[in-house]
Tab-separated table of C-alpha atoms in Angstrom:
chain	number	residue	atom	x	y	z
D	14	UNK	CA	-32.078	119.490	-25.399
D	15	UNK	CA	-30.659	118.990	-22.243
D	16	UNK	CA	-29.122	122.046	-20.830
D	17	UNK	CA	-28.134	121.579	-17.025
D	18	UNK	CA	-24.811	120.151	-16.690
D	19	UNK	CA	-23.945	117.848	-13.818
D	20	UNK	CA	-20.392	118.681	-12.137
D	21	UNK	CA	-18.159	115.946	-11.606
D	22	UNK	CA	-16.652	116.125	-6.893
D	23	UNK	CA	-13.740	117.682	-6.648
D	24	UNK	CA	-10.501	115.460	-6.138
D	25	UNK	CA	-9.669	114.059	-2.973
D	26	UNK	CA	-6.615	116.209	-1.393
D	27	UNK	CA	-3.413	114.036	-1.469
D	28	UNK	CA	0.608	114.767	-1.154
D	29	UNK	CA	1.275	116.688	-3.976
D	30	UNK	CA	3.602	114.050	-6.117
D	31	UNK	CA	3.597	115.687	-9.621
D	32	UNK	CA	2.860	119.168	-10.574
D	33	UNK	CA	-0.136	118.618	-12.488
D	34	UNK	CA	-1.709	117.789	-9.079
D	35	UNK	CA	-0.064	120.142	-6.802
D	36	UNK	CA	-0.983	123.642	-7.901
D	37	UNK	CA	-3.267	123.157	-10.498
D	38	UNK	CA	-6.082	121.940	-8.385
D	39	UNK	CA	-8.619	121.094	-10.788
D	40	UNK	CA	-11.958	123.281	-10.464
D	41	UNK	CA	-14.846	120.997	-10.458
D	42	UNK	CA	-15.103	120.207	-14.099
D	43	UNK	CA	-18.164	118.666	-15.954
D	44	UNK	CA	-18.537	115.098	-16.449
D	45	UNK	CA	-19.100	115.476	-20.659
D	46	UNK	CA	-15.625	117.344	-20.382
D	47	UNK	CA	-13.534	114.760	-18.153
D	48	UNK	CA	-12.354	113.260	-21.461
D	49	UNK	CA	-12.810	115.587	-24.045
D	50	UNK	CA	-14.109	115.329	-27.302
D	51	UNK	CA	-15.191	116.773	-30.897
D	52	UNK	CA	-17.694	115.039	-33.281
D	53	UNK	CA	-19.232	116.259	-36.202
D	54	UNK	CA	-20.682	114.842	-39.260
D	55	UNK	CA	-22.079	116.930	-42.835
D	56	UNK	CA	-24.258	115.910	-45.342
D	57	UNK	CA	-23.125	115.979	-49.126
D	58	UNK	CA	-24.384	114.458	-52.610
D	59	UNK	CA	-25.728	111.010	-52.138
D	60	UNK	CA	-22.761	110.940	-49.434
D	61	UNK	CA	-21.867	111.719	-46.090
D	62	UNK	CA	-18.829	112.662	-43.991
D	63	UNK	CA	-18.521	111.694	-40.097
D	64	UNK	CA	-15.182	112.848	-37.888
D	65	UNK	CA	-13.574	112.983	-34.753
D	66	UNK	CA	-10.810	114.310	-33.115
D	67	UNK	CA	-8.336	111.523	-31.268
D	68	UNK	CA	-7.574	112.606	-27.841
D	69	UNK	CA	-8.148	110.998	-25.107
D	70	UNK	CA	-7.825	113.017	-21.248
D	71	UNK	CA	-7.847	112.433	-17.744
D	72	UNK	CA	-9.040	116.311	-17.111
D	73	UNK	CA	-6.351	118.177	-18.794
D	74	UNK	CA	-3.631	115.441	-18.939
D	75	UNK	CA	-3.663	113.439	-22.082
D	76	UNK	CA	-3.390	110.160	-22.052
D	77	UNK	CA	-3.926	108.821	-25.744
D	78	UNK	CA	-4.019	110.040	-28.966
D	79	UNK	CA	-5.416	107.548	-31.746
D	80	UNK	CA	-8.558	107.433	-29.464
D	81	UNK	CA	-11.923	105.959	-31.525
D	82	UNK	CA	-14.963	108.088	-31.288
D	83	UNK	CA	-16.514	107.024	-34.382
D	84	UNK	CA	-17.793	103.272	-34.832
D	85	UNK	CA	-18.966	101.133	-37.665
D	86	UNK	CA	-22.340	99.765	-37.363
D	87	UNK	CA	-22.808	98.529	-40.678
D	88	UNK	CA	-21.724	99.174	-44.296
D	89	UNK	CA	-23.620	101.955	-44.593
D	90	UNK	CA	-24.270	103.465	-40.962
D	91	UNK	CA	-21.862	105.167	-38.720
D	92	UNK	CA	-22.084	106.254	-35.187
D	93	UNK	CA	-19.937	108.927	-33.455
D	94	UNK	CA	-20.038	109.064	-29.642
D	95	UNK	CA	-18.943	112.179	-27.597
D	96	UNK	CA	-18.660	112.551	-24.011
D	97	UNK	CA	-17.571	110.017	-21.424
D	98	UNK	CA	-15.170	107.498	-22.886
D	99	UNK	CA	-16.505	104.392	-20.948
D	100	UNK	CA	-19.952	105.487	-21.823
D	101	UNK	CA	-19.366	106.139	-25.936
D	102	UNK	CA	-17.199	102.365	-25.416
D	103	UNK	CA	-20.129	100.515	-23.478
D	104	UNK	CA	-22.772	102.284	-25.310
D	105	UNK	CA	-21.431	100.858	-28.591
D	106	UNK	CA	-20.942	97.831	-26.946
D	107	UNK	CA	-24.471	97.038	-26.019
D	108	UNK	CA	-25.795	98.811	-29.666
D	109	UNK	CA	-23.851	96.378	-31.361
D	110	UNK	CA	-25.585	93.669	-28.886
D	111	UNK	CA	-28.926	95.044	-30.554
D	112	UNK	CA	-28.433	95.457	-34.058
D	113	UNK	CA	-26.618	91.674	-34.579
D	114	UNK	CA	-29.892	90.234	-32.988
D	115	UNK	CA	-32.274	92.911	-35.748
D	116	UNK	CA	-29.829	91.854	-38.632
D	117	UNK	CA	-30.097	87.883	-38.038
D	118	UNK	CA	-34.079	88.127	-36.996
D	119	UNK	CA	-34.828	90.615	-39.919
D	120	UNK	CA	-32.123	89.286	-42.018
D	121	UNK	CA	-31.263	92.804	-43.587
D	122	UNK	CA	-28.912	95.643	-42.146
D	123	UNK	CA	-31.132	98.660	-39.970
D	124	UNK	CA	-31.984	101.539	-41.228
D	125	UNK	CA	-30.302	105.212	-40.397
D	126	UNK	CA	-33.595	106.548	-39.249
D	127	UNK	CA	-34.606	102.963	-36.753
D	128	UNK	CA	-31.068	103.183	-35.454
D	129	UNK	CA	-31.761	106.822	-34.514
D	130	UNK	CA	-34.595	106.168	-32.856
D	131	UNK	CA	-33.333	102.617	-31.479
D	132	UNK	CA	-30.258	104.670	-30.012
D	133	UNK	CA	-32.553	107.313	-28.629
D	134	UNK	CA	-34.700	104.402	-26.858
D	135	UNK	CA	-31.643	103.084	-25.262
D	136	UNK	CA	-30.971	106.401	-23.915
D	137	UNK	CA	-34.267	107.475	-22.183
D	138	UNK	CA	-34.455	103.909	-20.563
D	139	UNK	CA	-31.328	105.457	-18.360
D	140	UNK	CA	-33.230	108.834	-17.891
D	141	UNK	CA	-32.308	109.142	-14.145
D	142	UNK	CA	-28.837	107.964	-14.320
D	143	UNK	CA	-28.280	108.301	-17.979
D	144	UNK	CA	-25.360	107.714	-20.041
D	145	UNK	CA	-22.676	110.633	-20.584
D	146	UNK	CA	-22.475	110.707	-24.112
D	147	UNK	CA	-23.833	112.639	-26.891
D	148	UNK	CA	-24.168	110.257	-29.968
D	149	UNK	CA	-24.436	111.310	-33.769
D	150	UNK	CA	-25.414	108.714	-36.441
D	151	UNK	CA	-24.802	109.023	-39.676
D	152	UNK	CA	-25.717	106.424	-42.448
D	153	UNK	CA	-27.285	106.211	-45.827
D	154	UNK	CA	-30.682	105.279	-46.230
D	155	UNK	CA	-32.358	102.377	-48.388
D	156	UNK	CA	-32.099	104.532	-51.507
D	157	UNK	CA	-29.091	105.748	-50.379
D	158	UNK	CA	-30.339	109.321	-49.282
D	159	UNK	CA	-27.825	110.679	-46.653
D	160	UNK	CA	-28.865	110.610	-43.206
D	161	UNK	CA	-27.766	112.481	-39.984
D	162	UNK	CA	-29.013	113.257	-36.436
D	163	UNK	CA	-27.637	113.814	-32.977
D	164	UNK	CA	-29.647	113.275	-29.643
D	165	UNK	CA	-28.570	114.993	-25.847
D	166	UNK	CA	-27.935	112.287	-23.439
D	167	UNK	CA	-31.092	111.370	-22.962
D	168	UNK	CA	-32.647	110.682	-26.065
D	169	UNK	CA	-34.127	113.940	-27.585
D	170	UNK	CA	-33.238	113.376	-31.244
D	171	UNK	CA	-31.821	116.431	-33.555
D	172	UNK	CA	-32.907	115.974	-37.322
D	173	UNK	CA	-30.466	117.777	-39.599
D	174	UNK	CA	-30.313	118.586	-43.038
D	175	UNK	CA	-26.801	120.216	-43.119
D	176	UNK	CA	-24.142	118.910	-39.578
D	177	UNK	CA	-24.407	118.152	-36.673
D	178	UNK	CA	-21.846	118.556	-33.858
D	179	UNK	CA	-21.226	117.167	-30.514
D	180	UNK	CA	-18.360	117.681	-28.014
D	181	UNK	CA	-16.775	119.450	-25.911
D	182	UNK	CA	-15.660	121.417	-28.916
D	183	UNK	CA	-18.904	121.884	-30.138
D	184	UNK	CA	-19.447	125.420	-30.286
D	185	UNK	CA	-16.846	126.191	-31.712
D	186	UNK	CA	-17.982	123.446	-34.724
D	187	UNK	CA	-21.269	125.210	-34.908
D	188	UNK	CA	-19.555	128.505	-35.938
D	189	UNK	CA	-16.992	126.633	-38.214
D	190	UNK	CA	-19.358	124.598	-39.927
D	191	UNK	CA	-22.349	127.170	-40.487
D	192	UNK	CA	-19.478	129.230	-42.470
D	193	UNK	CA	-18.050	126.646	-43.858
D	194	UNK	CA	-20.576	124.188	-45.020
D	195	UNK	CA	-22.490	124.382	-48.486
D	196	UNK	CA	-25.381	121.665	-49.393
D	197	UNK	CA	-24.649	119.062	-52.143
D	198	UNK	CA	-21.082	118.673	-52.173
D	199	UNK	CA	-19.369	116.046	-54.032
D	200	UNK	CA	-17.055	113.443	-51.598
D	201	UNK	CA	-13.472	114.900	-51.942
D	202	UNK	CA	-14.999	118.646	-51.396
D	203	UNK	CA	-16.704	117.522	-48.332
D	204	UNK	CA	-14.239	115.821	-47.282
D	205	UNK	CA	-11.909	119.021	-47.147
D	206	UNK	CA	-14.694	121.158	-45.384
D	207	UNK	CA	-15.584	118.788	-42.657
D	208	UNK	CA	-11.235	118.463	-41.881
D	209	UNK	CA	-11.185	122.211	-41.889
D	210	UNK	CA	-13.907	122.143	-39.630
D	211	UNK	CA	-12.643	119.744	-36.942
D	212	UNK	CA	-9.280	121.055	-36.794
D	213	UNK	CA	-10.088	124.662	-36.755
D	214	UNK	CA	-12.889	124.170	-33.981
D	215	UNK	CA	-10.515	121.399	-31.964
D	216	UNK	CA	-7.673	124.224	-31.570
D	217	UNK	CA	-9.943	126.502	-29.702
D	218	UNK	CA	-10.650	123.848	-27.791
D	219	UNK	CA	-8.052	122.509	-24.791
D	220	UNK	CA	-9.808	119.619	-24.720
D	221	UNK	CA	-10.230	118.436	-27.816
D	222	UNK	CA	-7.858	117.747	-30.418
D	223	UNK	CA	-4.549	115.588	-31.312
D	224	UNK	CA	-5.262	115.123	-34.914
D	225	UNK	CA	-8.661	113.863	-36.512
D	226	UNK	CA	-10.700	110.861	-38.081
D	227	UNK	CA	-12.273	111.376	-41.129
D	228	UNK	CA	-14.783	109.064	-42.860
D	229	UNK	CA	-16.641	109.504	-45.925
D	230	UNK	CA	-19.244	107.571	-47.242
D	231	UNK	CA	-20.560	107.188	-50.396
D	232	UNK	CA	-22.998	104.378	-51.464
D	233	UNK	CA	-19.775	102.423	-53.322
D	234	UNK	CA	-16.814	103.334	-51.224
D	235	UNK	CA	-15.665	104.209	-48.031
D	236	UNK	CA	-12.492	106.549	-47.063
D	237	UNK	CA	-11.115	106.601	-44.191
D	238	UNK	CA	-8.369	109.215	-43.643
D	239	UNK	CA	-5.876	110.649	-40.283
D	240	UNK	CA	-5.712	113.949	-40.203
D	241	UNK	CA	-2.528	115.802	-38.583
D	242	UNK	CA	-3.402	119.301	-36.931
D	243	UNK	CA	-2.023	120.567	-34.037
D	244	UNK	CA	-0.930	117.931	-31.837
D	245	UNK	CA	-1.685	119.456	-28.711
U	3	UNK	CA	-45.916	47.774	-22.827
U	4	UNK	CA	-45.037	50.411	-20.210
U	5	UNK	CA	-47.223	53.086	-21.440
U	6	UNK	CA	-47.803	54.437	-17.693
U	7	UNK	CA	-44.301	55.930	-17.848
U	8	UNK	CA	-44.717	57.712	-20.805
U	9	UNK	CA	-46.751	60.825	-20.199
U	10	UNK	CA	-44.288	62.457	-17.961
U	11	UNK	CA	-40.292	63.466	-18.812
U	12	UNK	CA	-39.492	63.677	-15.666
U	13	UNK	CA	-39.354	59.894	-14.450
U	14	UNK	CA	-37.601	56.717	-15.775
U	15	UNK	CA	-39.186	53.843	-16.733
U	16	UNK	CA	-38.367	50.539	-15.621
U	17	UNK	CA	-36.104	49.664	-17.902
U	18	UNK	CA	-34.113	53.480	-17.341
U	19	UNK	CA	-35.330	54.920	-20.108
U	20	UNK	CA	-36.783	58.293	-20.877
U	21	UNK	CA	-39.792	57.703	-23.270
U	22	UNK	CA	-40.700	61.353	-23.843
U	23	UNK	CA	-37.049	61.831	-24.937
U	24	UNK	CA	-37.219	58.733	-27.679
U	25	UNK	CA	-40.809	59.969	-28.574
U	26	UNK	CA	-39.515	63.597	-29.896
U	27	UNK	CA	-36.458	61.910	-31.795
U	28	UNK	CA	-39.040	59.895	-33.370
U	29	UNK	CA	-40.817	63.226	-33.793
U	30	UNK	CA	-37.070	63.705	-35.809
U	31	UNK	CA	-37.650	60.570	-37.755
U	32	UNK	CA	-39.717	61.986	-39.898
U	33	UNK	CA	-38.625	65.383	-40.783
U	34	UNK	CA	-36.409	66.475	-43.032
U	35	UNK	CA	-33.231	65.412	-43.361
U	36	UNK	CA	-30.493	67.809	-42.664
U	37	UNK	CA	-26.652	66.519	-43.048
U	38	UNK	CA	-23.565	68.345	-42.479
U	39	UNK	CA	-19.869	67.561	-42.923
U	40	UNK	CA	-16.671	68.619	-41.916
U	41	UNK	CA	-13.980	70.099	-44.729
U	42	UNK	CA	-10.391	71.152	-44.572
U	43	UNK	CA	-11.315	74.659	-45.169
U	44	UNK	CA	-14.836	74.684	-43.646
U	45	UNK	CA	-18.215	73.042	-42.521
U	46	UNK	CA	-20.475	72.037	-45.357
U	47	UNK	CA	-24.701	72.006	-44.103
U	48	UNK	CA	-27.051	70.381	-46.174
U	49	UNK	CA	-30.947	70.390	-45.506
U	50	UNK	CA	-33.954	68.514	-47.408
U	51	UNK	CA	-36.792	70.768	-47.411
U	52	UNK	CA	-39.804	68.777	-46.840
U	53	UNK	CA	-42.529	71.198	-47.696
U	54	UNK	CA	-42.260	71.998	-51.695
U	55	UNK	CA	-45.499	73.250	-52.381
U	56	UNK	CA	-46.595	75.639	-55.659
U	57	UNK	CA	-48.769	77.552	-53.106
U	58	UNK	CA	-46.033	78.289	-50.497
U	59	UNK	CA	-45.074	81.844	-50.650
U	60	UNK	CA	-41.580	82.461	-51.947
U	61	UNK	CA	-39.318	83.205	-48.925
U	62	UNK	CA	-36.060	84.355	-48.829
U	63	UNK	CA	-35.532	82.864	-45.206
U	64	UNK	CA	-34.462	79.840	-45.201
U	65	UNK	CA	-36.109	76.517	-43.829
U	66	UNK	CA	-33.676	74.729	-42.400
U	67	UNK	CA	-30.626	76.931	-42.343
U	68	UNK	CA	-30.163	79.555	-39.710
U	69	UNK	CA	-27.114	81.714	-38.715
U	70	UNK	CA	-25.858	82.114	-35.040
U	71	UNK	CA	-24.178	84.856	-34.979
U	72	UNK	CA	-21.690	85.898	-37.805
U	73	UNK	CA	-19.278	82.783	-37.055
U	74	UNK	CA	-21.679	79.644	-36.268
U	75	UNK	CA	-24.770	78.461	-38.244
U	76	UNK	CA	-26.652	75.587	-37.698
U	77	UNK	CA	-29.122	73.059	-39.909
U	78	UNK	CA	-32.061	71.908	-37.932
U	79	UNK	CA	-34.342	68.506	-38.208
U	80	UNK	CA	-37.798	68.490	-36.308
U	81	UNK	CA	-40.830	70.678	-35.369
U	82	UNK	CA	-39.928	74.268	-36.715
U	83	UNK	CA	-41.458	75.994	-34.202
U	84	UNK	CA	-39.442	74.457	-31.407
U	85	UNK	CA	-36.182	74.982	-33.313
U	86	UNK	CA	-37.281	78.838	-33.658
U	87	UNK	CA	-36.876	79.205	-29.709
U	88	UNK	CA	-34.399	77.410	-29.440
U	89	UNK	CA	-32.659	79.669	-32.085
U	90	UNK	CA	-33.258	82.638	-30.398
U	91	UNK	CA	-32.468	81.494	-27.354
U	92	UNK	CA	-28.950	80.492	-28.549
U	93	UNK	CA	-28.627	83.911	-30.950
U	94	UNK	CA	-29.350	85.929	-27.264
U	95	UNK	CA	-26.705	83.910	-25.742
U	96	UNK	CA	-24.026	84.337	-28.349
U	97	UNK	CA	-24.741	87.883	-27.590
U	98	UNK	CA	-24.651	87.939	-24.045
U	99	UNK	CA	-21.538	86.645	-24.390
U	100	UNK	CA	-19.658	88.691	-26.825
U	101	UNK	CA	-20.976	91.898	-25.188
U	102	UNK	CA	-19.567	90.404	-21.867
U	103	UNK	CA	-15.890	89.410	-23.408
U	104	UNK	CA	-15.703	91.403	-26.488
U	105	UNK	CA	-14.841	88.129	-28.151
U	106	UNK	CA	-17.457	85.745	-30.390
U	107	UNK	CA	-18.766	83.039	-28.675
U	108	UNK	CA	-16.469	79.580	-28.960
U	109	UNK	CA	-18.790	77.070	-31.013
U	110	UNK	CA	-18.812	74.170	-28.201
U	111	UNK	CA	-19.400	76.754	-25.326
U	112	UNK	CA	-22.724	77.775	-27.524
U	113	UNK	CA	-23.736	74.034	-28.288
U	114	UNK	CA	-22.872	73.454	-24.379
U	115	UNK	CA	-25.321	75.856	-23.608
U	116	UNK	CA	-28.228	75.221	-25.543
U	117	UNK	CA	-28.309	71.381	-24.549
U	118	UNK	CA	-28.311	72.575	-20.877
U	119	UNK	CA	-31.592	73.867	-21.841
U	120	UNK	CA	-32.544	71.181	-23.688
U	121	UNK	CA	-31.571	69.268	-20.836
U	122	UNK	CA	-33.604	70.713	-18.267
U	123	UNK	CA	-36.586	70.152	-20.299
U	124	UNK	CA	-36.043	66.401	-19.836
U	125	UNK	CA	-35.825	66.715	-16.075
U	126	UNK	CA	-37.697	69.014	-14.337
U	127	UNK	CA	-40.624	71.800	-15.274
U	128	UNK	CA	-42.803	69.106	-16.744
U	129	UNK	CA	-42.610	70.584	-19.867
U	130	UNK	CA	-41.994	67.934	-22.508
U	131	UNK	CA	-38.490	67.947	-24.597
U	132	UNK	CA	-38.161	70.150	-27.717
U	133	UNK	CA	-38.717	67.873	-30.859
U	134	UNK	CA	-35.421	69.115	-32.522
U	135	UNK	CA	-31.744	68.116	-33.401
U	136	UNK	CA	-29.471	70.388	-34.360
U	137	UNK	CA	-26.249	70.578	-36.750
U	138	UNK	CA	-23.506	73.058	-35.752
U	139	UNK	CA	-21.139	74.561	-37.648
U	140	UNK	CA	-18.926	77.204	-36.793
U	141	UNK	CA	-15.425	78.727	-36.286
U	142	UNK	CA	-13.145	79.664	-33.619
U	143	UNK	CA	-9.830	80.894	-32.882
U	144	UNK	CA	-9.062	77.960	-30.593
U	145	UNK	CA	-10.149	75.067	-32.477
U	146	UNK	CA	-11.331	76.428	-36.033
U	147	UNK	CA	-13.792	74.360	-37.774
U	148	UNK	CA	-16.132	72.599	-35.826
U	149	UNK	CA	-19.091	70.572	-36.472
U	150	UNK	CA	-21.882	69.217	-33.801
U	151	UNK	CA	-24.756	67.113	-33.568
U	152	UNK	CA	-27.413	67.828	-30.530
U	153	UNK	CA	-30.672	65.792	-30.247
U	154	UNK	CA	-33.621	66.519	-27.698
U	155	UNK	CA	-32.162	64.628	-24.425
U	156	UNK	CA	-29.320	67.349	-24.443
U	157	UNK	CA	-26.879	65.102	-25.430
U	158	UNK	CA	-24.210	66.233	-28.187
U	159	UNK	CA	-21.021	65.226	-29.760
U	160	UNK	CA	-18.171	66.860	-32.032
U	161	UNK	CA	-18.498	64.900	-35.399
U	162	UNK	CA	-16.518	65.016	-38.730
U	163	UNK	CA	-19.759	64.234	-40.347
U	164	UNK	CA	-23.357	63.690	-39.045
U	165	UNK	CA	-26.641	63.321	-40.053
U	166	UNK	CA	-30.164	64.254	-38.437
U	167	UNK	CA	-34.179	63.762	-39.417
U	168	UNK	CA	-35.420	61.590	-42.041
U	169	UNK	CA	-33.384	58.281	-42.922
U	170	UNK	CA	-30.298	59.545	-40.581
U	171	UNK	CA	-28.908	56.493	-39.899
U	172	UNK	CA	-28.845	55.254	-43.656
U	173	UNK	CA	-27.247	58.808	-44.573
U	174	UNK	CA	-24.426	58.098	-41.427
U	175	UNK	CA	-23.416	54.866	-42.495
U	176	UNK	CA	-23.073	55.987	-46.090
U	177	UNK	CA	-20.794	59.032	-44.793
U	178	UNK	CA	-18.974	56.497	-42.527
U	179	UNK	CA	-17.856	54.710	-45.513
U	180	UNK	CA	-17.178	57.540	-47.959
U	181	UNK	CA	-15.807	60.411	-45.864
U	182	UNK	CA	-12.036	61.039	-46.065
U	183	UNK	CA	-10.126	63.526	-43.647
U	184	UNK	CA	-9.248	66.556	-45.229
U	185	UNK	CA	-11.448	66.606	-47.736
U	186	UNK	CA	-12.301	70.137	-49.321
U	187	UNK	CA	-15.274	71.780	-49.202
U	188	UNK	CA	-16.090	71.294	-52.962
U	189	UNK	CA	-15.305	67.647	-51.964
U	190	UNK	CA	-17.828	67.620	-48.882
U	191	UNK	CA	-20.324	69.377	-51.100
U	192	UNK	CA	-19.967	66.794	-53.729
U	193	UNK	CA	-19.933	63.933	-51.128
U	194	UNK	CA	-23.334	65.258	-49.048
U	195	UNK	CA	-25.274	65.555	-52.455
U	196	UNK	CA	-24.423	62.143	-53.275
U	197	UNK	CA	-25.554	60.856	-50.212
U	198	UNK	CA	-28.891	63.031	-49.988
U	199	UNK	CA	-30.105	62.103	-53.056
U	200	UNK	CA	-29.290	58.580	-52.012
U	201	UNK	CA	-31.296	58.370	-48.802
U	202	UNK	CA	-34.070	61.098	-49.835
U	203	UNK	CA	-37.678	59.830	-50.275
U	204	UNK	CA	-38.210	62.068	-53.239
U	205	UNK	CA	-38.169	60.516	-56.784
U	206	UNK	CA	-36.047	63.199	-57.761
U	207	UNK	CA	-33.728	65.367	-56.770
U	208	UNK	CA	-34.348	68.996	-57.510
U	209	UNK	CA	-33.061	72.871	-56.222
U	210	UNK	CA	-36.156	73.578	-54.721
U	211	UNK	CA	-35.652	70.592	-52.254
U	212	UNK	CA	-32.330	71.334	-51.504
U	213	UNK	CA	-31.000	73.725	-48.905
U	214	UNK	CA	-26.815	74.625	-48.688
U	215	UNK	CA	-24.871	76.661	-46.457
U	216	UNK	CA	-21.040	77.014	-46.347
U	217	UNK	CA	-19.095	78.435	-43.176
U	218	UNK	CA	-15.540	79.225	-44.182
U	219	UNK	CA	-12.803	81.835	-44.157
U	220	UNK	CA	-13.144	84.537	-46.837
U	221	UNK	CA	-10.103	84.665	-48.842
U	222	UNK	CA	-9.233	88.033	-48.352
U	223	UNK	CA	-10.104	89.230	-45.146
U	224	UNK	CA	-10.152	85.786	-43.015
U	225	UNK	CA	-12.994	86.833	-41.957
U	226	UNK	CA	-15.554	84.075	-41.232
U	227	UNK	CA	-18.340	83.654	-43.498
U	228	UNK	CA	-21.817	81.645	-43.683
U	229	UNK	CA	-23.132	81.868	-47.146
U	230	UNK	CA	-26.931	80.064	-47.931
U	231	UNK	CA	-26.580	78.798	-51.803
U	232	UNK	CA	-28.521	80.211	-54.024
U	233	UNK	CA	-31.120	78.244	-55.913
U	234	UNK	CA	-29.538	78.829	-59.070
U	235	UNK	CA	-25.819	77.940	-57.890
U	236	UNK	CA	-27.903	74.970	-56.413
U	237	UNK	CA	-29.101	73.851	-59.593
U	238	UNK	CA	-25.183	74.584	-60.995
U	239	UNK	CA	-24.064	72.138	-58.293
U	240	UNK	CA	-26.783	69.151	-58.659
U	241	UNK	CA	-26.044	69.335	-62.809
U	242	UNK	CA	-21.787	68.860	-61.967
U	243	UNK	CA	-22.770	66.274	-59.470
U	244	UNK	CA	-24.489	64.504	-62.438
U	245	UNK	CA	-27.810	64.413	-60.405
U	246	UNK	CA	-30.156	66.658	-61.628
U	247	UNK	CA	-33.220	64.296	-63.146
U	248	UNK	CA	-35.720	65.801	-65.444
U	249	UNK	CA	-39.151	67.599	-63.359
U	250	UNK	CA	-41.937	64.912	-62.790
U	251	UNK	CA	-45.297	65.617	-64.608
U	252	UNK	CA	-46.593	68.889	-63.218
């Protein structure tokens, strides 16, 4: 996984107009932390859940509290994108392009594993000028077997059997998921677990939060829920 | 006659004709026919499958109907390999538009771009024209349901009802008589089947020889839906229209 984080150049000096820019001259922030994000996915019994926070910030200022980070590719495949918001949106749009053509030519939906390879290839194409995103892919395979994986911003895949995390709150998420997760949870229990893990982790991260968005997918239905947590 | 003006697409004949383009249309006149009818609540496309042999591997994909985007489909008459190239081009063009504008491509724009491609093959490059005629059916927010017909020359027009392929002249005149504005999809399907049954060369009309596709708005969500009729449903429709005939002795 990529360890080195490139840093954002310092903002140019200007006559202070607001309290934010005056004294709080923000230190060089990583480009991955510019907007703030938290995305997590978990595997349950014949189901999976994917969740994200809803904050969109510009460094320390919150700009939106309903930002979408989890996108649908098809009925049984979802993509969560943490990191720079513009890259998340563009990456999603380009993947929709590729997936739509795939669907038209092959007359079927893409399998999650195949989609993961597609995302990985797309990211590696930009190896020396990458998309500043860390995707999470969650889907149900052909036999409705749950599949989750994550990768770094240049496409190194990491498959997991239990959970995957990404975003500015990833360290807290790792801890929360590790302690709260247990295998073969039913959809309702999975929802509770992922929600608690998400909310408790974003509370420890100033750049993510402002509620949560949770999606639980089973072979027969998809349940979307919006969480109200600490609205800060 | 004017044979010396035949071989190159890029020159006019003395009478002002483009022979290669006309020869392409001849080729289409030998291919399986396709009909399109615009209804008040959707567009209906029906195609006649030319090759029906017991030896042919039953394929899930349609022979004459192709989906171009979620809101656009087309029926094809002519050389299938030429059609495949153009359909790929159309699909890519539709997705590129959607990527740039985050909106589905308006039907006419897609038809126009494809026709621009076809026209190029009649003016430069020295390559022969595509031997395909299309019937495009789609929906967009500005103009609702639309039906377009395009030919190898790159000309296209919007139609209420149109026919391409074998016996298209006969089919077109029959449609002219029987088409009424404000038809529903069901009525359009019945009309299409009636016209096809009269103009098709085959002696009996069976579900295996036909393909039916409809473009309409899903009642609950209002999303555009493209649906290819299954062989069973096709059989039922033919029975309802009173068009089924006993299968010939094998």
